CSV table of C-alpha atoms in Angstrom, one decimal:
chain,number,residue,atom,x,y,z
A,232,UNK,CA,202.9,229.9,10.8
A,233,UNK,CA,205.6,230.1,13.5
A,234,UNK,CA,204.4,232.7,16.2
A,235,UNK,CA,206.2,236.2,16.7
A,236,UNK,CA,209.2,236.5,18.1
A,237,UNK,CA,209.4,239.4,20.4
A,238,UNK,CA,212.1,241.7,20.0
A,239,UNK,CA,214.9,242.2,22.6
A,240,UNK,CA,215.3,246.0,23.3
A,241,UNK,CA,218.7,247.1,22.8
A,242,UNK,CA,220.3,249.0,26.3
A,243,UNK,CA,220.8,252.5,25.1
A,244,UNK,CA,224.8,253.0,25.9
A,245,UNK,CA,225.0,256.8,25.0
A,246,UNK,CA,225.2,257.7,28.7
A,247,UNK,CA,227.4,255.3,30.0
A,248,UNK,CA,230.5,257.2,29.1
A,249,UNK,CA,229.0,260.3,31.3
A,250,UNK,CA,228.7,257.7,34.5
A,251,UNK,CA,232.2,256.5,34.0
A,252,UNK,CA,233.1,260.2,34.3
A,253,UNK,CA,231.1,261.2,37.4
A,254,UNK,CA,232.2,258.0,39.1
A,255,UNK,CA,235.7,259.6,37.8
A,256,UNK,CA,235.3,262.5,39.3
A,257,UNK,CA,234.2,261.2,42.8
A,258,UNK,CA,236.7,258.7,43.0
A,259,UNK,CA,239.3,261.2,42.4
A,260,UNK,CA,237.6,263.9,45.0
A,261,UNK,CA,236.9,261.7,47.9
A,262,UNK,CA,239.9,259.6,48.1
A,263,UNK,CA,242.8,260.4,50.3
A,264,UNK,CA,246.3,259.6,49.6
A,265,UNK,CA,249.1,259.7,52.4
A,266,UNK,CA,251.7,262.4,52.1
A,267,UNK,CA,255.5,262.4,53.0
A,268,UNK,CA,255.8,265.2,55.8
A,269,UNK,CA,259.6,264.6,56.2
A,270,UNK,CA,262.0,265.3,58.6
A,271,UNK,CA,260.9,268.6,61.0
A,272,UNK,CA,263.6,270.8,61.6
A,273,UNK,CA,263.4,274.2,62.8
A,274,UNK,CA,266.1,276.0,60.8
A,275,UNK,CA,267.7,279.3,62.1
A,276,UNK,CA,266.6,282.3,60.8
A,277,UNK,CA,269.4,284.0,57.6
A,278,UNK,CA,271.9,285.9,58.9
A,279,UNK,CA,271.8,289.8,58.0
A,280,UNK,CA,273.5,290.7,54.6
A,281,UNK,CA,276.2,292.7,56.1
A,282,UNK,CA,277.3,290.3,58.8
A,283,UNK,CA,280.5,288.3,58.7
A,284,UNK,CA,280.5,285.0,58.3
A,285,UNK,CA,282.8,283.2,60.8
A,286,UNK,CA,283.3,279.7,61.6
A,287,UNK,CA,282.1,278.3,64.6
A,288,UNK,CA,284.0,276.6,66.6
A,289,UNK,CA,282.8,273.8,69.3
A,290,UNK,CA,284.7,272.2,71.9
A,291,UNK,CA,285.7,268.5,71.2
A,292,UNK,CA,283.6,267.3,74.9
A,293,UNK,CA,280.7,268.9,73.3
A,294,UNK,CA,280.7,266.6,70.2
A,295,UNK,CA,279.3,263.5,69.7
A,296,UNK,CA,279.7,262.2,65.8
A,297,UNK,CA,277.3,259.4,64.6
A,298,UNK,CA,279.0,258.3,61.5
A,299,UNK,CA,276.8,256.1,59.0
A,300,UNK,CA,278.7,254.7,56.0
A,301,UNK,CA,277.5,252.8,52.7
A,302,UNK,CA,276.7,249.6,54.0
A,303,UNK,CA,274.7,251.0,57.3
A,304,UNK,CA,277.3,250.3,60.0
A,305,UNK,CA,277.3,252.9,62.8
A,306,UNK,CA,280.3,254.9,64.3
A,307,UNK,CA,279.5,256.8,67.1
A,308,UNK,CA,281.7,258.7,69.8
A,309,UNK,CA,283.8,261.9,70.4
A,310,UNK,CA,286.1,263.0,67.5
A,311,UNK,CA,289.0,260.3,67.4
A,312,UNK,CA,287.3,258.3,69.7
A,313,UNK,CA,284.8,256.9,67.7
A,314,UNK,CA,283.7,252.8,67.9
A,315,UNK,CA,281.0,250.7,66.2
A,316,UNK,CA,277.8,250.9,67.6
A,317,UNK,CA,274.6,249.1,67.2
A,318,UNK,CA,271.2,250.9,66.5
A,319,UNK,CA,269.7,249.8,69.5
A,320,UNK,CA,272.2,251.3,71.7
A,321,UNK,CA,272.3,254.6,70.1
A,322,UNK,CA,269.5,256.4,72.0
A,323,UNK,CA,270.8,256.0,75.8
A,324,UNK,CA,274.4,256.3,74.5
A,325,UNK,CA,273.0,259.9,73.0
A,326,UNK,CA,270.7,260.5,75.9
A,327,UNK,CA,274.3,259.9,78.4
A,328,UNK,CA,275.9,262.8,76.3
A,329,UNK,CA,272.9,265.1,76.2
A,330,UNK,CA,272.6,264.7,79.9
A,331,UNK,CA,275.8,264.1,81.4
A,332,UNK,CA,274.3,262.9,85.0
A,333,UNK,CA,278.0,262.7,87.1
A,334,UNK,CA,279.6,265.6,85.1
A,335,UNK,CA,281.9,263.7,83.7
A,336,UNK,CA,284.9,266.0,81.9
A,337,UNK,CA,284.8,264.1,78.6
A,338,UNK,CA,281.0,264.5,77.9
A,339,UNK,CA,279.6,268.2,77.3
A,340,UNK,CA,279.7,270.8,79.4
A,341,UNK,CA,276.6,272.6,81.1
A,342,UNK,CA,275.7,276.2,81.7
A,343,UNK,CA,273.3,277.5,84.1
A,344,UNK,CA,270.3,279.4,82.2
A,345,UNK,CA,267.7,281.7,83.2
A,346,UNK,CA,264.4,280.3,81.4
A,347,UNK,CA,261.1,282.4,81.9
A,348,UNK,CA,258.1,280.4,82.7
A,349,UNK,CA,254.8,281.3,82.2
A,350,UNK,CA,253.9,282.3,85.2
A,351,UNK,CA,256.6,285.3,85.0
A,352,UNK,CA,259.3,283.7,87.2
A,353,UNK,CA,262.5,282.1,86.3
A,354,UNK,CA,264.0,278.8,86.2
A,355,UNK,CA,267.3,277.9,86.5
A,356,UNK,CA,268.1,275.0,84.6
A,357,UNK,CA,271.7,273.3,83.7
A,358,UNK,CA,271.5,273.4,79.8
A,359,UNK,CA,273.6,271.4,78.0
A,360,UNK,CA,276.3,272.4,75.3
A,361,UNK,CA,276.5,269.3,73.3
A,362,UNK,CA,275.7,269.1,69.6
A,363,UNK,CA,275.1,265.4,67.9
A,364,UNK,CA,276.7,265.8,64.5
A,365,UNK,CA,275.4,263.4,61.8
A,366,UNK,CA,277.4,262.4,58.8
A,367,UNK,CA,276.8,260.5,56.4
A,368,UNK,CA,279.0,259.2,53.0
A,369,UNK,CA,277.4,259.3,49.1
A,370,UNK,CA,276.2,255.9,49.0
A,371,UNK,CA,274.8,255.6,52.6
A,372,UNK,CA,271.2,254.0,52.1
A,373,UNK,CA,268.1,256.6,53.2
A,374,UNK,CA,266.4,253.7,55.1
A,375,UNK,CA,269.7,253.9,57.2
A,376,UNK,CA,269.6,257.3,57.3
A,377,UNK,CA,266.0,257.3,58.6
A,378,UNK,CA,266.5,254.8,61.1
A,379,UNK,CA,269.6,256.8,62.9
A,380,UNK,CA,267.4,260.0,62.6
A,381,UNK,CA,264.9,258.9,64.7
A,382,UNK,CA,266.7,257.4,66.9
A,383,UNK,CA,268.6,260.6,67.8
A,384,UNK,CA,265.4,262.4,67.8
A,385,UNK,CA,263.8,259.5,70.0
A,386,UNK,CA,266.9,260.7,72.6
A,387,UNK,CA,265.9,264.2,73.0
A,388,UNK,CA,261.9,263.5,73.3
A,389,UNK,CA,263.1,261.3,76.0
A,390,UNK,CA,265.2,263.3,77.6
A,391,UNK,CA,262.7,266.5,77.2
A,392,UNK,CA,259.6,263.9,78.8
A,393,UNK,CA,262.3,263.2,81.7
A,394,UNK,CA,262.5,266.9,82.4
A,395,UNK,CA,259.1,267.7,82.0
A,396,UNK,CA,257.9,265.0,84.5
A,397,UNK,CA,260.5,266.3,86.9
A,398,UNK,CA,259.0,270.2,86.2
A,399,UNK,CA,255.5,270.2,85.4
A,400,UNK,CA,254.4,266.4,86.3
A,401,UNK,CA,253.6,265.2,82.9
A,402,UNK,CA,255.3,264.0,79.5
A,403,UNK,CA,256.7,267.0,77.1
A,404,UNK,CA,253.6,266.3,74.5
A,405,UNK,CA,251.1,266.2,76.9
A,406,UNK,CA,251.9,269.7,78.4
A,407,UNK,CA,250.1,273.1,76.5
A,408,UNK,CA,252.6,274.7,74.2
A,409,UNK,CA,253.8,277.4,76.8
A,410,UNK,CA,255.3,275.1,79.1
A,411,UNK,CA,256.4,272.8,75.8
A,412,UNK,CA,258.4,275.8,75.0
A,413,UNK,CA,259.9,276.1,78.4
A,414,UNK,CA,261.4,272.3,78.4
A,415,UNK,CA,262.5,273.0,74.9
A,416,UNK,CA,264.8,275.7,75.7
A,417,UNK,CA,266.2,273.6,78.8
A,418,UNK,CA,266.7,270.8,76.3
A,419,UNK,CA,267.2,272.5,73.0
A,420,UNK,CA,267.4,269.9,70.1
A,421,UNK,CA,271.1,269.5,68.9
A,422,UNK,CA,271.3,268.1,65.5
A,423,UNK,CA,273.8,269.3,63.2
A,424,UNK,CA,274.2,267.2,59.3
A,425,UNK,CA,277.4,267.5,57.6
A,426,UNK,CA,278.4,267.4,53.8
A,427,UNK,CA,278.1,263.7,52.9
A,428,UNK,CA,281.8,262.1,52.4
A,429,UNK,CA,283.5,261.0,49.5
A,430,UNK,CA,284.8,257.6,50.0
A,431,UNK,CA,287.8,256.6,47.8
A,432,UNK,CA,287.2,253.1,46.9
């Protein structure tokens, strides 16, 4: 008589489905997932309801348009007066027309404003009139649009840590948001976007 065989015990499976779901649930709780924060712009505040709206008109010295068509080239310059330009040159090119070190007649012009520090004096500081207008057609490519973005925006911060080296002896992020404030006014950031273009093909 052959001996007995024992019998395998069969893995009860009824709560498996219930640690699929917890492990679910944590999965889902503790993971992060990166977030696009975007492009920060402060924004003016609305106009009241009852006030005209008027066009506003700014002096050709004080423009500089950065032109960015379909296939990513660069046009960059005073109205009229614009030329290709490579990526790489586009920050000290902006940074020349934000600052306009010898005063020169073609690049924007500067007006002498009283900014309030913290300690309750004033500072007179040269602040500049230009505005970096930034167009764009239909088809031009974000990534392109990206990469001109922050390299305007590269400008300022340079030319705000410049300033705030020469005022309070250390770079514009490092300061406390008092004196960040200060530099921000004396170097105001000057972005304006136009309608995209319709290109006729």
């Amino acid at each position: 008589m052959a001996g007995d065989k024992r019998k395998i015990q069969e893995i009860n499976a009824g709560s498996m489905a219930d640690i699929a779901f917890l492990l679910l649930i944590f999965f889902l709780v503790a993971t992060t997932m990166n977030t696009d924060t975007g492009l920060v712009r402060m924004l003016p505040p609305m106009p009241p309801e009852d006030q005209k709206q008027e066009d506003i008109k700014v002096k050709e010295r004080n423009l500089f348009l950065v032109f960015i068509n379909g296939r990513g080239d660069i046009m960059a310059g005073a109205s009229g007066k614009q030329e290709p330009i490579d990526l790489h040159q586009l920050t000290e090119r902006t940074k020349e027309f934000i600052v306009n070190p010898l005063d020169d007649e073609n690049l924007p012009e500067k007006v002498n404003k009283d900014i309030d520090l913290p300690d309750g004096s004033k500072w007179v500081y040269p602040v500049s009139e230009g505005v970096v207008s930034l167009q764009t057609t239909r088809d031009t490519g974000y990534q392109s649009y990206i990469m001109v973005q922050n390299e305007l925006t590269r400008a300022f911060n340079e030319v705000r840590d410049e300033v705030a080296q020469r005022k309070f002896g250390a770079k514009f992020s490092d300061l406390p948001e008092e004196q960040r404030n200060v530099i921000s006014k004396a170097v105001p950031l000057k972005i304006s976007e136009a309608e995209p273009r319709n290109i006729k093909k």
